Amino acid sequence: AQTVTQSQPEMSVQEAETVTLSCTYDTSENNYYLFWYKQPPSRQMILVIRQEAYKQQNATENRFSVNFQKAAKSFSLKISDSQLGDTAMYFCAFSRPKNAGNMLTFGGGTRLMVKP
Amino acid sequence: EPEVTQTPSHQVTQMGQEVILRCVPISNHLYFYWYRQILGQKVEFLVSFYNNEISEKSEIFDDQFSVERPDGSNFTLKIRSTKLEDSAMYFCASSEEGQPSPDTQYFGPGTRLTVL
């Protein structure tokens, strides 16, 4: 079974600064996907970024980027130029490909507060 | 941009009653999922559905739960006899079969279920 661990229950950052959220996972699979989802106070789950394990290049999506270290099973999210609207819970998630059963396994979340 | 929709946004029910939560997945998606999130806890997988049958389910998804795709657009989750511990946010998600992102799950806004 896969497990996903987010070791930082809460973090805060000043507006316009950079913050990094940590995520580690455990799996014996070689091919899988990793995701970061954002959950604002409305509780909607919004996809932030995804990474395919077979790709060495780290995914980037505007101000959001990841540091994917496959050997270390680490998948951190960097938010640059933090904005007040980035305040939310952030969940790291793991899935196998569809042909292997692709339920998402979530970490416990990190609550990020962006301060003005 | 197409999105997953869910109704109702909030459902209040008495213990022992049956509830049906409804979802309309993104139109060209073929894989459907239900997740739940008890307040303050992590998001948990319930069930995945493809080609008119359950493809994977978790231990939470016991005989009290069922899913159905009654027509070409809706995907429902039924809880036969609700318990207090079923109170949670229920998320529907869907993913497409082909490229460009076949394994990315897109979430609806959730239905908050309160069992009294």
mmCIF file with all atom_site columns, C-alpha atoms in Angstrom:
data_model
loop_
_atom_site.group_PDB
_atom_site.id
_atom_site.type_symbol
_atom_site.label_atom_id
_atom_site.label_alt_id
_atom_site.label_comp_id
_atom_site.label_asym_id
_atom_site.label_entity_id
_atom_site.label_seq_id
_atom_site.pdbx_PDB_ins_code
_atom_site.Cartn_x
_atom_site.Cartn_y
_atom_site.Cartn_z
_atom_site.occupancy
_atom_site.B_iso_or_equiv
_atom_site.pdbx_formal_charge
_atom_site.auth_seq_id
_atom_site.auth_comp_id
_atom_site.auth_asym_id
_atom_site.auth_atom_id
_atom_site.pdbx_PDB_model_num
ATOM 1   C CA . ALA A 1 1   ? 0.000   0.000  0.000   1.00 0.00 ? 1   ALA A CA 1
ATOM 2   C CA . GLN A 1 2   ? 1.100   3.507  -0.719  1.00 0.00 ? 2   GLN A CA 1
ATOM 3   C CA . THR A 1 3   ? 1.436   6.164  1.955   1.00 0.00 ? 3   THR A CA 1
ATOM 4   C CA . VAL A 1 4   ? 1.833   9.916  1.635   1.00 0.00 ? 4   VAL A CA 1
ATOM 5   C CA . THR A 1 5   ? 3.239   12.052 4.433   1.00 0.00 ? 5   THR A CA 1
ATOM 6   C CA . GLN A 1 6   ? 3.151   15.809 4.815   1.00 0.00 ? 6   GLN A CA 1
ATOM 7   C CA . SER A 1 7   ? 5.261   16.701 7.828   1.00 0.00 ? 7   SER A CA 1
ATOM 8   C CA . GLN A 1 8   ? 4.242   20.363 8.093   1.00 0.00 ? 8   GLN A CA 1
ATOM 9   C CA . PRO A 1 9   ? 0.700   20.738 9.470   1.00 0.00 ? 9   PRO A CA 1
ATOM 10  C CA . GLU A 1 10  ? 0.849   24.532 9.187   1.00 0.00 ? 10  GLU A CA 1
ATOM 11  C CA . MET A 1 11  ? 3.034   27.102 7.494   1.00 0.00 ? 11  MET A CA 1
ATOM 12  C CA . SER A 1 12  ? 2.942   30.829 6.958   1.00 0.00 ? 12  SER A CA 1
ATOM 13  C CA . VAL A 1 13  ? 4.641   33.129 4.480   1.00 0.00 ? 13  VAL A CA 1
ATOM 14  C CA . GLN A 1 14  ? 4.666   36.829 3.787   1.00 0.00 ? 14  GLN A CA 1
ATOM 15  C CA . GLU A 1 15  ? 2.998   38.029 0.645   1.00 0.00 ? 15  GLU A CA 1
ATOM 16  C CA . ALA A 1 16  ? 5.400   38.080 -2.341  1.00 0.00 ? 16  ALA A CA 1
ATOM 17  C CA . GLU A 1 17  ? 7.824   35.678 -0.690  1.00 0.00 ? 17  GLU A CA 1
ATOM 18  C CA . THR A 1 18  ? 8.562   32.056 -1.564  1.00 0.00 ? 18  THR A CA 1
ATOM 19  C CA . VAL A 1 19  ? 7.470   29.021 0.421   1.00 0.00 ? 19  VAL A CA 1
ATOM 20  C CA . THR A 1 20  ? 8.130   25.302 0.027   1.00 0.00 ? 20  THR A CA 1
ATOM 21  C CA . LEU A 1 21  ? 5.743   22.589 1.207   1.00 0.00 ? 21  LEU A CA 1
ATOM 22  C CA . SER A 1 22  ? 7.151   19.121 1.822   1.00 0.00 ? 22  SER A CA 1
ATOM 23  C CA . CYS A 1 23  ? 5.767   15.747 0.838   1.00 0.00 ? 23  CYS A CA 1
ATOM 24  C CA . THR A 1 24  ? 7.230   12.263 1.020   1.00 0.00 ? 24  THR A CA 1
ATOM 25  C CA . TYR A 1 25  ? 5.666   9.045  -0.132  1.00 0.00 ? 25  TYR A CA 1
ATOM 26  C CA . ASP A 1 26  ? 6.289   5.359  0.037   1.00 0.00 ? 26  ASP A CA 1
ATOM 27  C CA . THR A 1 27  ? 5.692   2.955  -2.828  1.00 0.00 ? 27  THR A CA 1
ATOM 28  C CA . SER A 1 28  ? 7.221   -0.044 -4.516  1.00 0.00 ? 28  SER A CA 1
ATOM 29  C CA . GLU A 1 29  ? 5.851   1.049  -7.895  1.00 0.00 ? 29  GLU A CA 1
ATOM 30  C CA . ASN A 1 30  ? 8.098   2.447  -10.591 1.00 0.00 ? 30  ASN A CA 1
ATOM 31  C CA . ASN A 1 31  ? 5.437   4.177  -12.675 1.00 0.00 ? 31  ASN A CA 1
ATOM 32  C CA . TYR A 1 32  ? 3.079   6.553  -10.884 1.00 0.00 ? 32  TYR A CA 1
ATOM 33  C CA . TYR A 1 33  ? 1.778   10.103 -10.698 1.00 0.00 ? 33  TYR A CA 1
ATOM 34  C CA . LEU A 1 34  ? 2.070   12.760 -8.036  1.00 0.00 ? 34  LEU A CA 1
ATOM 35  C CA . PHE A 1 35  ? -0.204  15.733 -7.537  1.00 0.00 ? 35  PHE A CA 1
ATOM 36  C CA . TRP A 1 36  ? -0.651  18.805 -5.430  1.00 0.00 ? 36  TRP A CA 1
ATOM 37  C CA . TYR A 1 37  ? -4.212  19.894 -4.779  1.00 0.00 ? 37  TYR A CA 1
ATOM 38  C CA . LYS A 1 38  ? -5.279  23.142 -3.148  1.00 0.00 ? 38  LYS A CA 1
ATOM 39  C CA . GLN A 1 39  ? -8.347  23.344 -0.887  1.00 0.00 ? 39  GLN A CA 1
ATOM 40  C CA . PRO A 1 40  ? -9.392  26.919 -0.060  1.00 0.00 ? 40  PRO A CA 1
ATOM 41  C CA . PRO A 1 41  ? -11.952 27.678 2.674   1.00 0.00 ? 41  PRO A CA 1
ATOM 42  C CA . SER A 1 42  ? -14.732 26.822 0.200   1.00 0.00 ? 42  SER A CA 1
ATOM 43  C CA . ARG A 1 43  ? -13.394 23.226 0.500   1.00 0.00 ? 43  ARG A CA 1
ATOM 44  C CA . GLN A 1 44  ? -13.287 22.692 -3.263  1.00 0.00 ? 44  GLN A CA 1
ATOM 45  C CA . MET A 1 45  ? -10.319 20.541 -4.359  1.00 0.00 ? 45  MET A CA 1
ATOM 46  C CA . ILE A 1 46  ? -8.355  22.348 -7.070  1.00 0.00 ? 46  ILE A CA 1
ATOM 47  C CA . LEU A 1 47  ? -5.517  20.744 -9.011  1.00 0.00 ? 47  LEU A CA 1
ATOM 48  C CA . VAL A 1 48  ? -2.338  22.793 -8.720  1.00 0.00 ? 48  VAL A CA 1
ATOM 49  C CA . ILE A 1 49  ? 0.271   20.682 -10.473 1.00 0.00 ? 49  ILE A CA 1
ATOM 50  C CA . ARG A 1 50  ? 1.048   17.102 -11.502 1.00 0.00 ? 50  ARG A CA 1
ATOM 51  C CA . GLN A 1 51  ? 4.211   15.111 -12.095 1.00 0.00 ? 51  GLN A CA 1
ATOM 52  C CA . GLU A 1 52  ? 4.714   11.839 -13.942 1.00 0.00 ? 52  GLU A CA 1
ATOM 53  C CA . ALA A 1 53  ? 7.301   9.659  -12.210 1.00 0.00 ? 53  ALA A CA 1
ATOM 54  C CA . TYR A 1 54  ? 8.925   8.667  -15.496 1.00 0.00 ? 54  TYR A CA 1
ATOM 55  C CA . LYS A 1 55  ? 9.747   12.303 -16.276 1.00 0.00 ? 55  LYS A CA 1
ATOM 56  C CA . GLN A 1 56  ? 12.957  13.610 -14.776 1.00 0.00 ? 56  GLN A CA 1
ATOM 57  C CA . GLN A 1 57  ? 12.089  17.223 -15.471 1.00 0.00 ? 57  GLN A CA 1
ATOM 58  C CA . ASN A 1 58  ? 10.292  18.959 -12.629 1.00 0.00 ? 58  ASN A CA 1
ATOM 59  C CA . ALA A 1 59  ? 6.811   20.219 -13.449 1.00 0.00 ? 59  ALA A CA 1
ATOM 60  C CA . THR A 1 60  ? 6.153   23.950 -13.448 1.00 0.00 ? 60  THR A CA 1
ATOM 61  C CA . GLU A 1 61  ? 2.856   25.814 -13.591 1.00 0.00 ? 61  GLU A CA 1
ATOM 62  C CA . ASN A 1 62  ? 3.271   29.597 -13.454 1.00 0.00 ? 62  ASN A CA 1
ATOM 63  C CA . ARG A 1 63  ? 4.263   30.451 -9.841  1.00 0.00 ? 63  ARG A CA 1
ATOM 64  C CA . PHE A 1 64  ? 4.093   26.801 -8.763  1.00 0.00 ? 64  PHE A CA 1
ATOM 65  C CA . SER A 1 65  ? 6.904   24.324 -9.256  1.00 0.00 ? 65  SER A CA 1
ATOM 66  C CA . VAL A 1 66  ? 7.890   20.997 -7.792  1.00 0.00 ? 66  VAL A CA 1
ATOM 67  C CA . ASN A 1 67  ? 11.130  19.403 -6.714  1.00 0.00 ? 67  ASN A CA 1
ATOM 68  C CA . PHE A 1 68  ? 10.694  15.724 -7.528  1.00 0.00 ? 68  PHE A CA 1
ATOM 69  C CA . GLN A 1 69  ? 13.360  13.449 -6.093  1.00 0.00 ? 69  GLN A CA 1
ATOM 70  C CA . LYS A 1 70  ? 12.382  9.940  -7.146  1.00 0.00 ? 70  LYS A CA 1
ATOM 71  C CA . ALA A 1 71  ? 15.139  8.094  -5.312  1.00 0.00 ? 71  ALA A CA 1
ATOM 72  C CA . ALA A 1 72  ? 14.349  9.925  -2.090  1.00 0.00 ? 72  ALA A CA 1
ATOM 73  C CA . LYS A 1 73  ? 10.580  9.620  -2.719  1.00 0.00 ? 73  LYS A CA 1
ATOM 74  C CA . SER A 1 74  ? 10.184  13.311 -2.139  1.00 0.00 ? 74  SER A CA 1
ATOM 75  C CA . PHE A 1 75  ? 7.837   15.711 -3.912  1.00 0.00 ? 75  PHE A CA 1
ATOM 76  C CA . SER A 1 76  ? 7.903   19.275 -2.593  1.00 0.00 ? 76  SER A CA 1
ATOM 77  C CA . LEU A 1 77  ? 5.870   22.219 -3.859  1.00 0.00 ? 77  LEU A CA 1
ATOM 78  C CA . LYS A 1 78  ? 7.415   25.656 -4.218  1.00 0.00 ? 78  LYS A CA 1
ATOM 79  C CA . ILE A 1 79  ? 5.147   28.681 -4.418  1.00 0.00 ? 79  ILE A CA 1
ATOM 80  C CA . SER A 1 80  ? 6.896   31.815 -5.652  1.00 0.00 ? 80  SER A CA 1
ATOM 81  C CA . ASP A 1 81  ? 5.629   35.359 -5.209  1.00 0.00 ? 81  ASP A CA 1
ATOM 82  C CA . SER A 1 82  ? 2.988   34.176 -2.732  1.00 0.00 ? 82  SER A CA 1
ATOM 83  C CA . GLN A 1 83  ? -0.394  35.854 -3.001  1.00 0.00 ? 83  GLN A CA 1
ATOM 84  C CA . LEU A 1 84  ? -3.171  36.228 -0.441  1.00 0.00 ? 84  LEU A CA 1
ATOM 85  C CA . GLY A 1 85  ? -5.311  33.952 -2.594  1.00 0.00 ? 85  GLY A CA 1
ATOM 86  C CA . ASP A 1 86  ? -2.817  31.135 -2.061  1.00 0.00 ? 86  ASP A CA 1
ATOM 87  C CA . THR A 1 87  ? -4.064  30.803 1.524   1.00 0.00 ? 87  THR A CA 1
ATOM 88  C CA . ALA A 1 88  ? -5.496  27.272 1.656   1.00 0.00 ? 88  ALA A CA 1
ATOM 89  C CA . MET A 1 89  ? -4.913  23.671 2.653   1.00 0.00 ? 89  MET A CA 1
ATOM 90  C CA . TYR A 1 90  ? -2.515  21.939 0.297   1.00 0.00 ? 90  TYR A CA 1
ATOM 91  C CA . PHE A 1 91  ? -2.692  18.188 -0.205  1.00 0.00 ? 91  PHE A CA 1
ATOM 92  C CA . CYS A 1 92  ? -0.060  16.028 -1.810  1.00 0.00 ? 92  CYS A CA 1
ATOM 93  C CA . ALA A 1 93  ? -1.461  12.944 -3.536  1.00 0.00 ? 93  ALA A CA 1
ATOM 94  C CA . PHE A 1 94  ? -0.190  9.778  -5.218  1.00 0.00 ? 94  PHE A CA 1
ATOM 95  C CA . SER A 1 95  ? -1.755  7.540  -7.811  1.00 0.00 ? 95  SER A CA 1
ATOM 96  C CA . ARG A 1 96  ? -0.769  4.576  -9.903  1.00 0.00 ? 96  ARG A CA 1
ATOM 97  C CA . PRO A 1 97  ? -1.713  4.498  -13.597 1.00 0.00 ? 97  PRO A CA 1
ATOM 98  C CA . LYS A 1 98  ? -5.288  3.571  -14.459 1.00 0.00 ? 98  LYS A CA 1
ATOM 99  C CA . ASN A 1 99  ? -4.416  0.053  -15.537 1.00 0.00 ? 99  ASN A CA 1
ATOM 100 C CA . ALA A 1 100 ? -3.073  -0.619 -12.043 1.00 0.00 ? 100 ALA A CA 1
ATOM 101 C CA . GLY A 1 101 ? -5.944  0.976  -10.141 1.00 0.00 ? 101 GLY A CA 1
ATOM 102 C CA . ASN A 1 102 ? -5.514  4.708  -9.837  1.00 0.00 ? 102 ASN A CA 1
ATOM 103 C CA . MET A 1 103 ? -7.203  5.738  -6.626  1.00 0.00 ? 103 MET A CA 1
ATOM 104 C CA . LEU A 1 104 ? -5.639  8.859  -5.165  1.00 0.00 ? 104 LEU A CA 1
ATOM 105 C CA . THR A 1 105 ? -3.891  8.487  -1.824  1.00 0.00 ? 105 THR A CA 1
ATOM 106 C CA . PHE A 1 106 ? -3.693  11.814 -0.015  1.00 0.00 ? 106 PHE A CA 1
ATOM 107 C CA . GLY A 1 107 ? -1.374  13.167 2.618   1.00 0.00 ? 107 GLY A CA 1
ATOM 108 C CA . GLY A 1 108 ? -2.703  14.823 5.737   1.00 0.00 ? 108 GLY A CA 1
ATOM 109 C CA . GLY A 1 109 ? -2.384  18.326 4.283   1.00 0.00 ? 109 GLY A CA 1
ATOM 110 C CA . THR A 1 110 ? -0.483  21.510 5.078   1.00 0.00 ? 110 THR A CA 1
ATOM 111 C CA . ARG A 1 111 ? -2.398  24.624 6.020   1.00 0.00 ? 111 ARG A CA 1
ATOM 112 C CA . LEU A 1 112 ? -0.719  27.608 4.366   1.00 0.00 ? 112 LEU A CA 1
ATOM 113 C CA . MET A 1 113 ? -1.404  31.144 5.524   1.00 0.00 ? 113 MET A CA 1
ATOM 114 C CA . VAL A 1 114 ? -0.169  34.014 3.351   1.00 0.00 ? 114 VAL A CA 1
ATOM 115 C CA . LYS A 1 115 ? 0.198   37.169 5.409   1.00 0.00 ? 115 LYS A CA 1
ATOM 116 C CA . PRO A 1 116 ? -0.103  40.690 4.002   1.00 0.00 ? 116 PRO A CA 1
ATOM 117 C CA . GLU B 2 1   ? -13.612 25.350 -18.977 1.00 0.00 ? 1   GLU B CA 1
ATOM 118 C CA . PRO B 2 2   ? -15.588 22.144 -18.319 1.00 0.00 ? 2   PRO B CA 1
ATOM 119 C CA . GLU B 2 3   ? -16.015 21.184 -14.689 1.00 0.00 ? 3   GLU B CA 1
ATOM 120 C CA . VAL B 2 4   ? -17.469 18.519 -12.445 1.00 0.00 ? 4   VAL B CA 1
ATOM 121 C CA . THR B 2 5   ? -20.706 19.573 -10.757 1.00 0.00 ? 5   THR B CA 1
ATOM 122 C CA . GLN B 2 6   ? -22.356 18.133 -7.655  1.00 0.00 ? 6   GLN B CA 1
ATOM 123 C CA . THR B 2 7   ? -25.786 18.465 -6.102  1.00 0.00 ? 7   THR B CA 1
ATOM 124 C CA . PRO B 2 8   ? -26.880 19.280 -3.520  1.00 0.00 ? 8   PRO B CA 1
ATOM 125 C CA . SER B 2 9   ? -24.169 21.434 -2.002  1.00 0.00 ? 9   SER B CA 1
ATOM 126 C CA . HIS B 2 10  ? -25.428 20.607 1.500   1.00 0.00 ? 10  HIS B CA 1
ATOM 127 C CA . GLN B 2 11  ? -27.654 17.726 2.589   1.00 0.00 ? 11  GLN B CA 1
ATOM 128 C CA . VAL B 2 12  ? -29.018 17.296 6.089   1.00 0.00 ? 12  VAL B CA 1
ATOM 129 C CA . THR B 2 13  ? -30.592 13.973 6.974   1.00 0.00 ? 13  THR B CA 1
ATOM 130 C CA . GLN B 2 14  ? -31.728 11.936 9.925   1.00 0.00 ? 14  GLN B CA 1
ATOM 131 C CA . MET B 2 15  ? -29.777 8.874  10.996  1.00 0.00 ? 15  MET B CA 1
ATOM 132 C CA . GLY B 2 16  ? -31.095 5.770  9.255   1.00 0.00 ? 16  GLY B CA 1
ATOM 133 C CA . GLN B 2 17  ? -32.370 7.624  6.202   1.00 0.00 ? 17  GLN B CA 1
ATOM 134 C CA . GLU B 2 18  ? -31.192 7.000  2.666   1.00 0.00 ? 18  GLU B CA 1
ATOM 135 C CA . VAL B 2 19  ? -29.393 9.736  0.759   1.00 0.00 ? 19  VAL B CA 1
ATOM 136 C CA . ILE B 2 20  ? -28.379 10.053 -2.856  1.00 0.00 ? 20  ILE B CA 1
ATOM 137 C CA . LEU B 2 21  ? -25.564 12.375 -3.806  1.00 0.00 ? 21  LEU B CA 1
ATOM 138 C CA . ARG B 2 22  ? -25.402 13.416 -7.429  1.00 0.00 ? 22  ARG B CA 1
ATOM 139 C CA . CYS B 2 23  ? -22.530 14.275 -9.699  1.00 0.00 ? 23  CYS B CA 1
ATOM 140 C CA . VAL B 2 24  ? -22.198 15.286 -13.323 1.00 0.00 ? 24  VAL B CA 1
ATOM 141 C CA . PRO B 2 25  ? -18.665 14.445 -14.479 1.00 0.00 ? 25  PRO B CA 1
ATOM 142 C CA . ILE B 2 26  ? -16.864 16.271 -17.265 1.00 0.00 ? 26  ILE B CA 1
ATOM 143 C CA . SER B 2 27  ? -18.551 15.165 -20.469 1.00 0.00 ? 27  SER B CA 1
ATOM 144 C CA . ASN B 2 28  ? -15.732 13.308 -22.252 1.00 0.00 ? 28  ASN B CA 1
ATOM 145 C CA . HIS B 2 29  ? -14.450 11.636 -19.095 1.00 0.00 ? 29  HIS B CA 1
ATOM 146 C CA . LEU B 2 30  ? -14.909 7.904  -18.639 1.00 0.00 ? 30  LEU B CA 1
ATOM 147 C CA . TYR B 2 31  ? -13.529 7.281  -15.141 1.00 0.00 ? 31  TYR B CA 1
ATOM 148 C CA . PHE B 2 32  ? -15.475 8.379  -12.097 1.00 0.00 ? 32  PHE B CA 1
ATOM 149 C CA . TYR B 2 33  ? -14.643 8.446  -8.408  1.00 0.00 ? 33  TYR B CA 1
ATOM 150 C CA . TRP B 2 34  ? -16.071 9.245  -5.007  1.00 0.00 ? 34  TRP B CA 1
ATOM 151 C CA . TYR B 2 35  ? -13.978 10.463 -2.091  1.00 0.00 ? 35  TYR B CA 1
ATOM 152 C CA . ARG B 2 36  ? -14.940 11.704 1.337   1.00 0.00 ? 36  ARG B CA 1
ATOM 153 C CA . GLN B 2 37  ? -13.363 14.059 3.823   1.00 0.00 ? 37  GLN B CA 1
ATOM 154 C CA . ILE B 2 38  ? -14.432 14.061 7.434   1.00 0.00 ? 38  ILE B CA 1
ATOM 155 C CA . LEU B 2 39  ? -13.980 17.552 8.887   1.00 0.00 ? 39  LEU B CA 1
ATOM 156 C CA . GLY B 2 40  ? -10.341 18.186 9.762   1.00 0.00 ? 40  GLY B CA 1
ATOM 157 C CA . GLN B 2 41  ? -9.122  14.906 8.309   1.00 0.00 ? 41  GLN B CA 1
ATOM 158 C CA . LYS B 2 42  ? -7.520  13.774 5.077   1.00 0.00 ? 42  LYS B CA 1
ATOM 159 C CA . VAL B 2 43  ? -9.385  12.978 1.900   1.00 0.00 ? 43  VAL B CA 1
ATOM 160 C CA . GLU B 2 44  ? -10.192 9.270  1.627   1.00 0.00 ? 44  GLU B CA 1
ATOM 161 C CA . PHE B 2 45  ? -10.947 7.215  -1.463  1.00 0.00 ? 45  PHE B CA 1
ATOM 162 C CA . LEU B 2 46  ? -14.289 5.419  -1.570  1.00 0.00 ? 46  LEU B CA 1
ATOM 163 C CA . VAL B 2 47  ? -14.797 3.944  -5.038  1.00 0.00 ? 47  VAL B CA 1
ATOM 164 C CA . SER B 2 48  ? -13.856 4.183  -8.703  1.00 0.00 ? 48  SER B CA 1
ATOM 165 C CA . PHE B 2 49  ? -16.129 3.351  -11.614 1.00 0.00 ? 49  PHE B CA 1
ATOM 166 C CA . TYR B 2 50  ? -15.424 2.601  -15.245 1.00 0.00 ? 50  TYR B CA 1
ATOM 167 C CA . ASN B 2 51  ? -17.374 0.993  -18.054 1.00 0.00 ? 51  ASN B CA 1
ATOM 168 C CA . ASN B 2 52  ? -20.482 0.716  -15.899 1.00 0.00 ? 52  ASN B CA 1
ATOM 169 C CA . GLU B 2 53  ? -18.873 -1.205 -13.106 1.00 0.00 ? 53  GLU B CA 1
ATOM 170 C CA . ILE B 2 54  ? -16.868 -0.643 -9.960  1.00 0.00 ? 54  ILE B CA 1
ATOM 171 C CA . SER B 2 55  ? -13.164 -0.960 -10.717 1.00 0.00 ? 55  SER B CA 1
ATOM 172 C CA . GLU B 2 56  ? -11.815 -0.394 -7.204  1.00 0.00 ? 56  GLU B CA 1
ATOM 173 C CA . LYS B 2 57  ? -13.251 0.265  -3.757  1.00 0.00 ? 57  LYS B CA 1
ATOM 174 C CA . SER B 2 58  ? -11.909 0.914  -0.295  1.00 0.00 ? 58  SER B CA 1
ATOM 175 C CA . GLU B 2 59  ? -12.768 -0.704 3.021   1.00 0.00 ? 59  GLU B CA 1
ATOM 176 C CA . ILE B 2 60  ? -15.018 2.263  3.782   1.00 0.00 ? 60  ILE B CA 1
ATOM 177 C CA . PHE B 2 61  ? -17.236 1.383  0.829   1.00 0.00 ? 61  PHE B CA 1
ATOM 178 C CA . ASP B 2 62  ? -19.286 -1.330 2.518   1.00 0.00 ? 62  ASP B CA 1
ATOM 179 C CA . ASP B 2 63  ? -22.739 -2.703 1.726   1.00 0.00 ? 63  ASP B CA 1
ATOM 180 C CA . GLN B 2 64  ? -24.363 0.559  2.831   1.00 0.00 ? 64  GLN B CA 1
ATOM 181 C CA . PHE B 2 65  ? -22.870 2.315  -0.174  1.00 0.00 ? 65  PHE B CA 1
ATOM 182 C CA . SER B 2 66  ? -23.652 1.920  -3.844  1.00 0.00 ? 66  SER B CA 1
ATOM 183 C CA . VAL B 2 67  ? -22.886 3.819  -7.031  1.00 0.00 ? 67  VAL B CA 1
ATOM 184 C CA . GLU B 2 68  ? -24.741 4.098  -10.269 1.00 0.00 ? 68  GLU B CA 1
ATOM 185 C CA . ARG B 2 69  ? -24.563 5.800  -13.620 1.00 0.00 ? 69  ARG B CA 1
ATOM 186 C CA . PRO B 2 70  ? -28.282 5.994  -14.337 1.00 0.00 ? 70  PRO B CA 1
ATOM 187 C CA . ASP B 2 71  ? -27.918 7.854  -17.626 1.00 0.00 ? 71  ASP B CA 1
ATOM 188 C CA . GLY B 2 72  ? -25.219 9.299  -19.866 1.00 0.00 ? 72  GLY B CA 1
ATOM 189 C CA . SER B 2 73  ? -24.408 12.217 -17.628 1.00 0.00 ? 73  SER B CA 1
ATOM 190 C CA . ASN B 2 74  ? -25.094 11.533 -13.943 1.00 0.00 ? 74  ASN B CA 1
ATOM 191 C CA . PHE B 2 75  ? -23.054 9.524  -11.461 1.00 0.00 ? 75  PHE B CA 1
ATOM 192 C CA . THR B 2 76  ? -24.619 8.907  -8.069  1.00 0.00 ? 76  THR B CA 1
ATOM 193 C CA . LEU B 2 77  ? -23.550 7.728  -4.637  1.00 0.00 ? 77  LEU B CA 1
ATOM 194 C CA . LYS B 2 78  ? -26.245 6.202  -2.455  1.00 0.00 ? 78  LYS B CA 1
ATOM 195 C CA . ILE B 2 79  ? -25.922 5.643  1.259   1.00 0.00 ? 79  ILE B CA 1
ATOM 196 C CA . ARG B 2 80  ? -28.662 3.237  2.267   1.00 0.00 ? 80  ARG B CA 1
ATOM 197 C CA . SER B 2 81  ? -28.979 3.855  5.988   1.00 0.00 ? 81  SER B CA 1
ATOM 198 C CA . THR B 2 82  ? -26.939 6.818  7.137   1.00 0.00 ? 82  THR B CA 1
ATOM 199 C CA . LYS B 2 83  ? -24.963 6.821  10.381  1.00 0.00 ? 83  LYS B CA 1
ATOM 200 C CA . LEU B 2 84  ? -23.643 9.746  12.372  1.00 0.00 ? 84  LEU B CA 1
ATOM 201 C CA . GLU B 2 85  ? -20.125 8.904  11.217  1.00 0.00 ? 85  GLU B CA 1
ATOM 202 C CA . ASP B 2 86  ? -21.142 9.351  7.580   1.00 0.00 ? 86  ASP B CA 1
ATOM 203 C CA . SER B 2 87  ? -21.175 13.104 8.162   1.00 0.00 ? 87  SER B CA 1
ATOM 204 C CA . ALA B 2 88  ? -18.469 14.404 5.841   1.00 0.00 ? 88  ALA B CA 1
ATOM 205 C CA . MET B 2 89  ? -17.754 16.257 2.636   1.00 0.00 ? 89  MET B CA 1
ATOM 206 C CA . TYR B 2 90  ? -18.233 13.962 -0.345  1.00 0.00 ? 90  TYR B CA 1
ATOM 207 C CA . PHE B 2 91  ? -16.287 14.721 -3.493  1.00 0.00 ? 91  PHE B CA 1
ATOM 208 C CA . CYS B 2 92  ? -16.928 13.376 -6.950  1.00 0.00 ? 92  CYS B CA 1
ATOM 209 C CA . ALA B 2 93  ? -14.060 13.318 -9.436  1.00 0.00 ? 93  ALA B CA 1
ATOM 210 C CA . SER B 2 94  ? -13.589 12.273 -13.037 1.00 0.00 ? 94  SER B CA 1
ATOM 211 C CA . SER B 2 95  ? -10.719 11.652 -15.407 1.00 0.00 ? 95  SER B CA 1
ATOM 212 C CA . GLU B 2 96  ? -10.407 11.128 -19.125 1.00 0.00 ? 96  GLU B CA 1
ATOM 213 C CA . GLU B 2 97  ? -9.154  8.064  -20.916 1.00 0.00 ? 97  GLU B CA 1
ATOM 214 C CA . GLY B 2 98  ? -6.744  9.502  -23.388 1.00 0.00 ? 98  GLY B CA 1
ATOM 215 C CA . GLN B 2 99  ? -4.238  12.319 -23.641 1.00 0.00 ? 99  GLN B CA 1
ATOM 216 C CA . PRO B 2 100 ? -3.169  14.862 -22.636 1.00 0.00 ? 100 PRO B CA 1
ATOM 217 C CA . SER B 2 101 ? -3.665  14.003 -18.978 1.00 0.00 ? 101 SER B CA 1
ATOM 218 C CA . PRO B 2 102 ? -5.310  10.593 -18.703 1.00 0.00 ? 102 PRO B CA 1
ATOM 219 C CA . ASP B 2 103 ? -4.624  10.065 -15.030 1.00 0.00 ? 103 ASP B CA 1
ATOM 220 C CA . THR B 2 104 ? -5.481  13.454 -13.629 1.00 0.00 ? 104 THR B CA 1
ATOM 221 C CA . GLN B 2 105 ? -8.639  13.528 -11.552 1.00 0.00 ? 105 GLN B CA 1
ATOM 222 C CA . TYR B 2 106 ? -10.727 16.695 -11.541 1.00 0.00 ? 106 TYR B CA 1
ATOM 223 C CA . PHE B 2 107 ? -12.893 17.269 -8.507  1.00 0.00 ? 107 PHE B CA 1
ATOM 224 C CA . GLY B 2 108 ? -16.342 18.702 -8.061  1.00 0.00 ? 108 GLY B CA 1
ATOM 225 C CA . PRO B 2 109 ? -17.125 21.284 -5.372  1.00 0.00 ? 109 PRO B CA 1
ATOM 226 C CA . GLY B 2 110 ? -18.338 18.633 -2.943  1.00 0.00 ? 110 GLY B CA 1
ATOM 227 C CA . THR B 2 111 ? -21.557 17.844 -1.078  1.00 0.00 ? 111 THR B CA 1
ATOM 228 C CA . ARG B 2 112 ? -21.549 18.434 2.643   1.00 0.00 ? 112 ARG B CA 1
ATOM 229 C CA . LEU B 2 113 ? -23.553 15.655 4.295   1.00 0.00 ? 113 LEU B CA 1
ATOM 230 C CA . THR B 2 114 ? -24.750 16.193 7.841   1.00 0.00 ? 114 THR B CA 1
ATOM 231 C CA . VAL B 2 115 ? -26.359 13.248 9.624   1.00 0.00 ? 115 VAL B CA 1
ATOM 232 C CA . LEU B 2 116 ? -28.356 14.142 12.736  1.00 0.00 ? 116 LEU B CA 1
#
